[in-house]
JSON list of C-alpha atoms in Angstrom, two decimals:
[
{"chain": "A", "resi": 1, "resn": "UNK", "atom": "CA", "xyz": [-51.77, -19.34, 9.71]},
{"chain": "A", "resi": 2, "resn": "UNK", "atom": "CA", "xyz": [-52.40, -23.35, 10.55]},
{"chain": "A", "resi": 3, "resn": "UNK", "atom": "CA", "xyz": [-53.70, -23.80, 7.02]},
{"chain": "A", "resi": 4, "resn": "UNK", "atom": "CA", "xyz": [-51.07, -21.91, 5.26]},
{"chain": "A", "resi": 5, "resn": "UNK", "atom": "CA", "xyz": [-48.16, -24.05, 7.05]},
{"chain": "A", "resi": 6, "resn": "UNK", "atom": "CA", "xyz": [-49.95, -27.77, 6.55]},
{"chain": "A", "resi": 7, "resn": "UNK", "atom": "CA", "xyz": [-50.40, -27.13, 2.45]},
{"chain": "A", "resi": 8, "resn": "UNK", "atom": "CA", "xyz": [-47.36, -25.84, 2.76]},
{"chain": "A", "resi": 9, "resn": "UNK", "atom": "CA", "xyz": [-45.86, -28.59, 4.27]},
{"chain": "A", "resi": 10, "resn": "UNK", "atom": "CA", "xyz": [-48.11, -31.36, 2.59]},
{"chain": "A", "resi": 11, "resn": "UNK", "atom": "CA", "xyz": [-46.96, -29.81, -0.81]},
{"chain": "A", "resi": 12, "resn": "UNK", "atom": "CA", "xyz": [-43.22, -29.46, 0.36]},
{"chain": "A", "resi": 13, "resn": "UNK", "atom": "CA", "xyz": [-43.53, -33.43, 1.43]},
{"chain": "A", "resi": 14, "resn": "UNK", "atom": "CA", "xyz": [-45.23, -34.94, -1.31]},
{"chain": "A", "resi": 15, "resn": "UNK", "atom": "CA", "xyz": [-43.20, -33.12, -4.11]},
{"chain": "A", "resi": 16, "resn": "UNK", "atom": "CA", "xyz": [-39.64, -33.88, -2.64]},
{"chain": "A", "resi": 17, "resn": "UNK", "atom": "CA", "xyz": [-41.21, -37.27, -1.89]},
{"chain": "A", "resi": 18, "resn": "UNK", "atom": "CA", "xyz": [-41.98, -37.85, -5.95]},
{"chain": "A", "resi": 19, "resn": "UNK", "atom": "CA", "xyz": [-38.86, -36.40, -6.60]},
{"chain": "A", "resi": 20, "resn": "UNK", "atom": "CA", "xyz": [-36.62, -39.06, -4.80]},
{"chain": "A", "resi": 21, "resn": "UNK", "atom": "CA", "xyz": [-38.39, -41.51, -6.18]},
{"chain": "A", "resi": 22, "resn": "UNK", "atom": "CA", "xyz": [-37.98, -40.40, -9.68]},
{"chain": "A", "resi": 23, "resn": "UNK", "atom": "CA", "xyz": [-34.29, -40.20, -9.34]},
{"chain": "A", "resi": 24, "resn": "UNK", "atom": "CA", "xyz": [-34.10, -43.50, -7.52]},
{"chain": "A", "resi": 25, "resn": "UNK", "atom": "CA", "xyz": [-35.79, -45.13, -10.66]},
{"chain": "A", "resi": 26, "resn": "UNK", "atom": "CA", "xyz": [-35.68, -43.52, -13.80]},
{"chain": "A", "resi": 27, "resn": "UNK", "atom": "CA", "xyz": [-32.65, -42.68, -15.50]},
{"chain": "A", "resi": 28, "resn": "UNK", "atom": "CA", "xyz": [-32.22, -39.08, -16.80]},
{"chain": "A", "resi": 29, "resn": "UNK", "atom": "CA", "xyz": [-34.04, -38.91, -20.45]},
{"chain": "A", "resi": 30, "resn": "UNK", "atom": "CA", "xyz": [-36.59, -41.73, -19.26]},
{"chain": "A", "resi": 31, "resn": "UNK", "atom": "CA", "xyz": [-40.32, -41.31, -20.90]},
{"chain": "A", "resi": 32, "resn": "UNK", "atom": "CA", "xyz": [-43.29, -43.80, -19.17]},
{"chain": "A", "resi": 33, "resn": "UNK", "atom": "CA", "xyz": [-46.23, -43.24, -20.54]},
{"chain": "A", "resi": 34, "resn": "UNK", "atom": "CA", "xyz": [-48.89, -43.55, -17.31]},
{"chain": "A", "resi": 35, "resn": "UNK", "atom": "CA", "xyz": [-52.30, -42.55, -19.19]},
{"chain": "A", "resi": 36, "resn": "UNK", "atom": "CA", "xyz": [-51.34, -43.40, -22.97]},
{"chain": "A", "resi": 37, "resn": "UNK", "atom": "CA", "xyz": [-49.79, -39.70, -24.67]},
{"chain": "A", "resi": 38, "resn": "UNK", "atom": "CA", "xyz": [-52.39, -37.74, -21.67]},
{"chain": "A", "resi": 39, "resn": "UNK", "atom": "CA", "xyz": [-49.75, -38.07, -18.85]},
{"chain": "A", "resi": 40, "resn": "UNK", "atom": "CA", "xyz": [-46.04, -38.96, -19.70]},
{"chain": "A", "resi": 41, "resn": "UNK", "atom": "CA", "xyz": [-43.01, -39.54, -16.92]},
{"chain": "A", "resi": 42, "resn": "UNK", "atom": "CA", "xyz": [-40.15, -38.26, -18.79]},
{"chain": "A", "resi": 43, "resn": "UNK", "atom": "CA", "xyz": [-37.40, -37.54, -16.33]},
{"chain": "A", "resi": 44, "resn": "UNK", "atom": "CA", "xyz": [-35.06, -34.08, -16.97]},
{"chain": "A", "resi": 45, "resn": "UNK", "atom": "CA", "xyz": [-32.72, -31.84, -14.82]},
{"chain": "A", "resi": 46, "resn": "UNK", "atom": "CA", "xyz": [-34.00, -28.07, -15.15]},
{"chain": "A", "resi": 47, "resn": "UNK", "atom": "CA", "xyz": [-31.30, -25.45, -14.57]},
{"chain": "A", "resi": 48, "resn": "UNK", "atom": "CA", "xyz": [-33.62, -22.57, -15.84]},
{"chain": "A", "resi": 49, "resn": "UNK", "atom": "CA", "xyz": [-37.47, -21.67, -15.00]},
{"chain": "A", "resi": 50, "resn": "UNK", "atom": "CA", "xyz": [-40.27, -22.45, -16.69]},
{"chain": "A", "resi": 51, "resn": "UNK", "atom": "CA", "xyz": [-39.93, -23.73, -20.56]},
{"chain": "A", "resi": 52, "resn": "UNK", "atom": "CA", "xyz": [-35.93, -23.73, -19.49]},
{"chain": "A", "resi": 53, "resn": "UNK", "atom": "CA", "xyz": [-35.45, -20.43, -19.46]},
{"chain": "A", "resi": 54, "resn": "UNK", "atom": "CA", "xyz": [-32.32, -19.05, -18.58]},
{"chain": "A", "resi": 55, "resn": "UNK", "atom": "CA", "xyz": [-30.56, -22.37, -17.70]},
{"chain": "A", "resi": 56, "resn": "UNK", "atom": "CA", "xyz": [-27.29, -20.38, -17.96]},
{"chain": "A", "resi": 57, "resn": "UNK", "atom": "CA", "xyz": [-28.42, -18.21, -14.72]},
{"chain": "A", "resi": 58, "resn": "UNK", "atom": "CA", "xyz": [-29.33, -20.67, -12.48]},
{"chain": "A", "resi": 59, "resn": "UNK", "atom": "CA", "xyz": [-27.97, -18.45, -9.25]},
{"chain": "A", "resi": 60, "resn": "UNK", "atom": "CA", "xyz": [-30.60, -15.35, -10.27]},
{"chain": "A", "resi": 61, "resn": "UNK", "atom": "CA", "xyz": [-33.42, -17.76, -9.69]},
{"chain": "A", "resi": 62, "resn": "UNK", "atom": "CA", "xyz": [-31.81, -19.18, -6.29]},
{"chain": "A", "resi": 63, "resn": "UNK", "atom": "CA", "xyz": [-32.06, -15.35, -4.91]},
{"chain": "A", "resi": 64, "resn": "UNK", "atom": "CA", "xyz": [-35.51, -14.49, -6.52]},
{"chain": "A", "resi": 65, "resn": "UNK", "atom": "CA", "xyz": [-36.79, -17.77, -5.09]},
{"chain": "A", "resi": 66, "resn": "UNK", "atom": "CA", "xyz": [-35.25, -16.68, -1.22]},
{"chain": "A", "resi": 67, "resn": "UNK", "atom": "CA", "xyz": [-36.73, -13.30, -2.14]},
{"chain": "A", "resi": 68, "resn": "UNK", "atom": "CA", "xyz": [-40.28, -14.58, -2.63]},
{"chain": "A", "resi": 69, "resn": "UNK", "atom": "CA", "xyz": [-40.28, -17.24, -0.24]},
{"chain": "A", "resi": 70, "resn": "UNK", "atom": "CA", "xyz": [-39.01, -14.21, 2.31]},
{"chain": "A", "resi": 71, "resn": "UNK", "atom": "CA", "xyz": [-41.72, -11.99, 0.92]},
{"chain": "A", "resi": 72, "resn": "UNK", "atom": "CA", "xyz": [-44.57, -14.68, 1.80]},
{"chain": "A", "resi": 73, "resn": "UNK", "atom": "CA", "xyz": [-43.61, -15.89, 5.25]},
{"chain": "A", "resi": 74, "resn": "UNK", "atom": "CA", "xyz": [-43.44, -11.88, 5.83]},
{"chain": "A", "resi": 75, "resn": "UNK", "atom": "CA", "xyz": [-47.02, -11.36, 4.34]},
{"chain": "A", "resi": 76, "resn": "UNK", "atom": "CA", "xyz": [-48.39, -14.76, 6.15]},
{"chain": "A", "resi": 77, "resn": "UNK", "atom": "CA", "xyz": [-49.35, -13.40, 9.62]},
{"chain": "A", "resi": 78, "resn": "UNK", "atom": "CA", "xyz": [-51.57, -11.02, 7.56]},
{"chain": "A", "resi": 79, "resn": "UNK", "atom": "CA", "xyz": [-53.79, -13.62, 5.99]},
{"chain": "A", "resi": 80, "resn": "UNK", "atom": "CA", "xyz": [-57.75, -14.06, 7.98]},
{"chain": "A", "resi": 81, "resn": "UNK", "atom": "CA", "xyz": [-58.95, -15.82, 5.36]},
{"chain": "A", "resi": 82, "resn": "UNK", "atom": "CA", "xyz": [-58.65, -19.75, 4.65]},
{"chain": "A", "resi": 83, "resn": "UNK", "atom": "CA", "xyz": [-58.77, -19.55, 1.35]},
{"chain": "A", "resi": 84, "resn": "UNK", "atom": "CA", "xyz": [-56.08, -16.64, 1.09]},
{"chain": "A", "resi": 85, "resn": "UNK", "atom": "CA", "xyz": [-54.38, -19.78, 3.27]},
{"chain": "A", "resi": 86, "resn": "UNK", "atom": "CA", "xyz": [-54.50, -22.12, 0.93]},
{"chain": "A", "resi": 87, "resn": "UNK", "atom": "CA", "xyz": [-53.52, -19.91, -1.81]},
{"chain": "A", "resi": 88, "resn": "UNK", "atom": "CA", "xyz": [-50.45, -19.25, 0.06]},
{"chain": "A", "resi": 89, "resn": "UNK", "atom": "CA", "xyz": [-49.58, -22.32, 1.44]},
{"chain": "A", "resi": 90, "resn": "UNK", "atom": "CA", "xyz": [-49.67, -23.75, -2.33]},
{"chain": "A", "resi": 91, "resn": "UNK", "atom": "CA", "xyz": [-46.98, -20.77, -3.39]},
{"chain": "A", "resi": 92, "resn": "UNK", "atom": "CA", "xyz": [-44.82, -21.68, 0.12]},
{"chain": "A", "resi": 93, "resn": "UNK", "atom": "CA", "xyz": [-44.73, -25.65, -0.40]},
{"chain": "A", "resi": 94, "resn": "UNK", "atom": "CA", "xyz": [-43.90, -25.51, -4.23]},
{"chain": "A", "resi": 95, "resn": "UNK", "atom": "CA", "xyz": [-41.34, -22.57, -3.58]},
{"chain": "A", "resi": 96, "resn": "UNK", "atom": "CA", "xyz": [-39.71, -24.29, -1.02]},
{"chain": "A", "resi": 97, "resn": "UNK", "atom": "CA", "xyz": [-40.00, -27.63, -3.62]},
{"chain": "A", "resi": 98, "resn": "UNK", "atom": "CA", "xyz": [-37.85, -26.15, -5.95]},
{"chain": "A", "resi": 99, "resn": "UNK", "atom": "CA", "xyz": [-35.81, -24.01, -4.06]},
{"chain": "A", "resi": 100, "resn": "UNK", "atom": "CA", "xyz": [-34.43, -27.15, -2.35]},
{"chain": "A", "resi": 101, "resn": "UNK", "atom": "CA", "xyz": [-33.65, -28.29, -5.42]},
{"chain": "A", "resi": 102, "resn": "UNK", "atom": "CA", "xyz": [-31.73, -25.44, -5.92]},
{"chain": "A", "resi": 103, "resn": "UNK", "atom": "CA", "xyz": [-29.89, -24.90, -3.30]},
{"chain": "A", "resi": 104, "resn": "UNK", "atom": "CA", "xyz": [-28.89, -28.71, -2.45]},
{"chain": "A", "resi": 105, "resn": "UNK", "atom": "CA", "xyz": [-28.95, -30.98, -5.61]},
{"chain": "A", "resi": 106, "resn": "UNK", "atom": "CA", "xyz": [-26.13, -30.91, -8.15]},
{"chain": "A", "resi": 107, "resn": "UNK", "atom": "CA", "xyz": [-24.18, -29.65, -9.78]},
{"chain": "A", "resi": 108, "resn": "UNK", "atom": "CA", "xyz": [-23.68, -27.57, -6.45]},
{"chain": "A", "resi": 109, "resn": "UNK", "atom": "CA", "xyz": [-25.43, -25.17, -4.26]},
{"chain": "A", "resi": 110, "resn": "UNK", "atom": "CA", "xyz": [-27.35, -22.64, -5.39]},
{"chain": "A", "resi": 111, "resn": "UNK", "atom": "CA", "xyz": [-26.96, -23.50, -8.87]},
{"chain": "A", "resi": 112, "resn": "UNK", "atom": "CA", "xyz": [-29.06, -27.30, -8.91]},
{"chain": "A", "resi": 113, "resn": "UNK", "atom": "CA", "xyz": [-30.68, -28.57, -11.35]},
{"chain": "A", "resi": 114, "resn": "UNK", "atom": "CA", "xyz": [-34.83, -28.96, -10.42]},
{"chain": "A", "resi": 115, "resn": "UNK", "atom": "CA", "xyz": [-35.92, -32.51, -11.23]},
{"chain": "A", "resi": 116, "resn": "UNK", "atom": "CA", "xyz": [-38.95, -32.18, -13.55]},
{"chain": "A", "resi": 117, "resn": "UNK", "atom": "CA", "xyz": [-40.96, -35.22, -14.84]},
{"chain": "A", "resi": 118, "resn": "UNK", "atom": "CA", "xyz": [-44.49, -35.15, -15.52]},
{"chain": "A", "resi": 119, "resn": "UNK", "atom": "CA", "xyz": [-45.85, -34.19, -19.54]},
{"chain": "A", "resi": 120, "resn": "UNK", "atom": "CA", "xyz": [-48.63, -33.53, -20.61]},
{"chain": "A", "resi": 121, "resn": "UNK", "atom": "CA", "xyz": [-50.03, -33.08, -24.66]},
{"chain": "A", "resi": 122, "resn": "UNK", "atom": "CA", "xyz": [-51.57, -29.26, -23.70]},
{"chain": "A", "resi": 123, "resn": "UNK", "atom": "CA", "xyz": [-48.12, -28.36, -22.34]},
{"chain": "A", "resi": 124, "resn": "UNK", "atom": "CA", "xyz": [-44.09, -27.84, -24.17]},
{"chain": "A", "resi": 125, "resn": "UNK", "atom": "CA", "xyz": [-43.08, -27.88, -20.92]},
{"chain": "A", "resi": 126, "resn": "UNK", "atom": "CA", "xyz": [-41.89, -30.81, -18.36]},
{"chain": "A", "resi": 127, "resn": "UNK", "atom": "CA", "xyz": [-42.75, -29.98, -14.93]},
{"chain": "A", "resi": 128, "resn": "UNK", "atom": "CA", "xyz": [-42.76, -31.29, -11.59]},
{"chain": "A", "resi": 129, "resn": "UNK", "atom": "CA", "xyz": [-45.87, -31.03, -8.46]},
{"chain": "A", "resi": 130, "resn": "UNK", "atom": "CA", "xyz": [-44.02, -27.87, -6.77]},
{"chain": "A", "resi": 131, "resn": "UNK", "atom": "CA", "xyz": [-44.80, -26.23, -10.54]},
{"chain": "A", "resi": 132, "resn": "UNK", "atom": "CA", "xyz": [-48.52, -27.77, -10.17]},
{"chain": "A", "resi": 133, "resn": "UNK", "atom": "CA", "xyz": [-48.87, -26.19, -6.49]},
{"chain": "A", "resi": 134, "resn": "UNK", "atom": "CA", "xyz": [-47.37, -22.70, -7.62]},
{"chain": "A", "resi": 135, "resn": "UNK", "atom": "CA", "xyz": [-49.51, -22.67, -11.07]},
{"chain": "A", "resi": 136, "resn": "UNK", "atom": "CA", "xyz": [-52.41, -23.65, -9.23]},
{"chain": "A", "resi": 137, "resn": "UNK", "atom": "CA", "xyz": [-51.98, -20.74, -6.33]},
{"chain": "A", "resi": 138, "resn": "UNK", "atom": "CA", "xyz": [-51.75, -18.31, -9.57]},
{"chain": "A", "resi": 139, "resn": "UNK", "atom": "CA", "xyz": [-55.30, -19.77, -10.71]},
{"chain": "A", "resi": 140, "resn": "UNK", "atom": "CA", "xyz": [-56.75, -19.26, -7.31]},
{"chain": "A", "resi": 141, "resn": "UNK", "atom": "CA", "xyz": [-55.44, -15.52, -6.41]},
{"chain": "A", "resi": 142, "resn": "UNK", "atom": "CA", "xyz": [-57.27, -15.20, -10.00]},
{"chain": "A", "resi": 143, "resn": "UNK", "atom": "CA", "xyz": [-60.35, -16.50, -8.90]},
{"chain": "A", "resi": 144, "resn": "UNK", "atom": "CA", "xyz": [-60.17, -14.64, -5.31]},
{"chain": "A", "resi": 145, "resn": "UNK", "atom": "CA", "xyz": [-59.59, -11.61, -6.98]},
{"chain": "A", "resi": 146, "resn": "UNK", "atom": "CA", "xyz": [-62.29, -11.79, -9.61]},
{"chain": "A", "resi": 147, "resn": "UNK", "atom": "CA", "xyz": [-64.99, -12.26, -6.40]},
{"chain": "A", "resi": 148, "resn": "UNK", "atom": "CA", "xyz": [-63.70, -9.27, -4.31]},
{"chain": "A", "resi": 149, "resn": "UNK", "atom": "CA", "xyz": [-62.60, -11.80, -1.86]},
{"chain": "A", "resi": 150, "resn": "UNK", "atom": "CA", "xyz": [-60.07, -9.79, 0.29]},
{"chain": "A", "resi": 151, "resn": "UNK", "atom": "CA", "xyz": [-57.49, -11.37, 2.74]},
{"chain": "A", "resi": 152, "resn": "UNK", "atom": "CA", "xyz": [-59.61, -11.18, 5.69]},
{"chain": "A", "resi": 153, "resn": "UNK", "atom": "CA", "xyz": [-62.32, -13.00, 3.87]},
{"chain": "A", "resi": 154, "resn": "UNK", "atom": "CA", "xyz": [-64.73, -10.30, 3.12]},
{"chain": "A", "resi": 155, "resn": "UNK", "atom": "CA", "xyz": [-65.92, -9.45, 0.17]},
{"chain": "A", "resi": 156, "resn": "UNK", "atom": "CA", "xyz": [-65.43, -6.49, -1.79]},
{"chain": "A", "resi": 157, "resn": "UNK", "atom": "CA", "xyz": [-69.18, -5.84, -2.53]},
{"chain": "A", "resi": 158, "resn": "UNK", "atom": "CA", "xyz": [-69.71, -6.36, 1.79]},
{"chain": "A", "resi": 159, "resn": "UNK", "atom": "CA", "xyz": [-68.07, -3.64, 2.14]},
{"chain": "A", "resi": 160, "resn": "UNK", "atom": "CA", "xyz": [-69.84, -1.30, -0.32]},
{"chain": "A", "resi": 161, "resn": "UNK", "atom": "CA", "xyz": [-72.99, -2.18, 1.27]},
{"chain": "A", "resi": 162, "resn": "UNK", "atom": "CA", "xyz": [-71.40, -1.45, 4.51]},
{"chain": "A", "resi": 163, "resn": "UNK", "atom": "CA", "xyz": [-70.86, 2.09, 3.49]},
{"chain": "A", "resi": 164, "resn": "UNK", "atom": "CA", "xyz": [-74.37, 2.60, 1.73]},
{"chain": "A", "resi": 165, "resn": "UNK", "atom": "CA", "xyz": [-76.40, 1.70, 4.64]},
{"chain": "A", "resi": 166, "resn": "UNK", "atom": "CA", "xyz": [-73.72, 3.82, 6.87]},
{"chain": "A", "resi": 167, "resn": "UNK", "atom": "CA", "xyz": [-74.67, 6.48, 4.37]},
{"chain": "A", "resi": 168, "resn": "UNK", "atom": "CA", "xyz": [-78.35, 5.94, 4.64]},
{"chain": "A", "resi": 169, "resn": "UNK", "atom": "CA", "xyz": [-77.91, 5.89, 8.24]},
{"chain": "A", "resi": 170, "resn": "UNK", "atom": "CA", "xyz": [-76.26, 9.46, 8.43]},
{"chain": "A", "resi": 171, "resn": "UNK", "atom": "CA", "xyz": [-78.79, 10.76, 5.60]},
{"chain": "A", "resi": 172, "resn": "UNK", "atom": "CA", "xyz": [-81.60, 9.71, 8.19]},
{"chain": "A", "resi": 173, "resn": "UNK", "atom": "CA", "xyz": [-80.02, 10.99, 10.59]},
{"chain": "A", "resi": 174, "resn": "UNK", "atom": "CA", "xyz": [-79.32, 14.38, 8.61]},
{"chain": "A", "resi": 175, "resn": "UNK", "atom": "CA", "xyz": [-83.37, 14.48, 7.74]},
{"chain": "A", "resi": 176, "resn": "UNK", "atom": "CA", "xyz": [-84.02, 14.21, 11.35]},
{"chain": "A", "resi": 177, "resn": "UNK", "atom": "CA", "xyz": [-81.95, 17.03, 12.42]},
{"chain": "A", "resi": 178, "resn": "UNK", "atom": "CA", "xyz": [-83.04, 19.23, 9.91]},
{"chain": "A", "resi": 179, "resn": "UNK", "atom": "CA", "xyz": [-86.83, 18.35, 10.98]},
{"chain": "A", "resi": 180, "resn": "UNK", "atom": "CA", "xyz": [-85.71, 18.93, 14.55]},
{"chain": "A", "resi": 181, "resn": "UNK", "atom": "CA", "xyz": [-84.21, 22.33, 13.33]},
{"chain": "A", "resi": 182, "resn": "UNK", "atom": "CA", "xyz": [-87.33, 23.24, 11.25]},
{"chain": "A", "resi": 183, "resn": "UNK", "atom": "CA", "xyz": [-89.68, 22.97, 14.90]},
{"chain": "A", "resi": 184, "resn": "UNK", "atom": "CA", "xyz": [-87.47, 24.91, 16.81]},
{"chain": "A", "resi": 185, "resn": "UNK", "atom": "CA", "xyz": [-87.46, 27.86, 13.98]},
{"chain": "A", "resi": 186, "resn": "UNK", "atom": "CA", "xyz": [-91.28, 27.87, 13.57]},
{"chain": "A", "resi": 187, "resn": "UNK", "atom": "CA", "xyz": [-92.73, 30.64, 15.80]},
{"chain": "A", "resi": 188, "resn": "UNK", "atom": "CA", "xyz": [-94.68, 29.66, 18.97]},
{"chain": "A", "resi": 189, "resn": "UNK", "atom": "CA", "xyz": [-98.79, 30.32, 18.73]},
{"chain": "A", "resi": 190, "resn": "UNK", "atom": "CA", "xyz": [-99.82, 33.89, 20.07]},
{"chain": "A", "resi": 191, "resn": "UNK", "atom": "CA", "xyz": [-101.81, 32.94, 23.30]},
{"chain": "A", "resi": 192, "resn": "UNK", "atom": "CA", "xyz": [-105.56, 33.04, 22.78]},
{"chain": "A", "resi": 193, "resn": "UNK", "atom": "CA", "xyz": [-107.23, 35.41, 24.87]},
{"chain": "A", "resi": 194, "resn": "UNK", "atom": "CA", "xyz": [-110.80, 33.07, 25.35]},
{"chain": "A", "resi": 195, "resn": "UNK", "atom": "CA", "xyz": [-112.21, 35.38, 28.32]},
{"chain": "A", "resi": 196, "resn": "UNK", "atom": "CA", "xyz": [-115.54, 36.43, 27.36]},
{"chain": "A", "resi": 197, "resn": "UNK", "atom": "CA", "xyz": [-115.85, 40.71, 26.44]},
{"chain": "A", "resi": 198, "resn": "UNK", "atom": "CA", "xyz": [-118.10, 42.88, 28.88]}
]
């Protein structure tokens, strides 16, 4: 639970963190290229998702996002494993990143516009480092998920072993009691009468 609340709160910090500065100096529309055309600062206001979707609706994803964010913290005390931690504590900060944008930046609350900046060639789509944190929790529950790992930590293929040697275990212990059995059915020896005959 530690490790899920400090990524949370390292991603929550360091996003709203860019953010302010971005706002503080670039002016809406404003492209800097920082590694030639592989990494662009180009400053917009998102009132939709992803790609600007839905920008007319920007209330529906203020709920979803209190929805999910409610659904995690819920789920959180759950979580033995530190990877599952991380995972989660990506999804929390850059939920919370963009839901604060949301509810507390213009045009009013609920309905603000998320302050996006960073562009890539491989991408349409200007983003922000609460959309990095939240992508890159999606890549890692892939991952997880692929190796069995479950949220305690153990693995998937653990606990099939687990139940084959438990199987051997009771089919040993089956062949012993039908061994056990097998002696007590066989007849006892007739006594041997050894006396000499007169």
């Amino acid at each position: 639970m530690a490790v899920l609340a400090v990524v949370a709160l390292c991603v929550y910090l360091v996003d709203q963190i860019a953010k302010v500065l971005v706002v503080s100096n670039l002016y809406e529309g404003q492209q800097i290229e920082v590694l030639g055309q592989l990494l662009q600062f180009h400053f917009v206001k998102n009132a939709g998702a992803a790609f600007s979707i839905g920008s007319g609706s920007t209330w529906i994803f203020s709920i979803v996002g209190v929805g999910v964010l409610g659904f995690v913290i819920w789920y959180a005390p759950r979580i033995r494993s530190t990877a599952w931690a991380v995972l989660f504590g990506l999804l929390l900060g850059g939920l919370l990143g963009n839901l604060t944008d949301r509810l507390f930046r213009e045009p009013g609350f609920g309905v603000g516009h998320v302050v996006d900046f960073l562009q890539i060639p491989l991408l349409p789509a200007i983003f922000n480092l609460a959309d990095v944190a939240i992508v890159s929790s999606m890549a890692l529950f892939l991952i997880l998920t692929l190796r069995g790992v479950g949220l305690d930590g153990r693995h998937t293929h653990d606990d099939d072993e687990d139940e084959a040697d438990a199987d051997d275990v009771d089919a040993d212990a089956a062949a012993d009691a039908d061994a056990a059995a097998a002696d007590t059915a066989r007849p006892a020896p007739e006594p041997r009468d050894d006396k000499p005959q007169a």
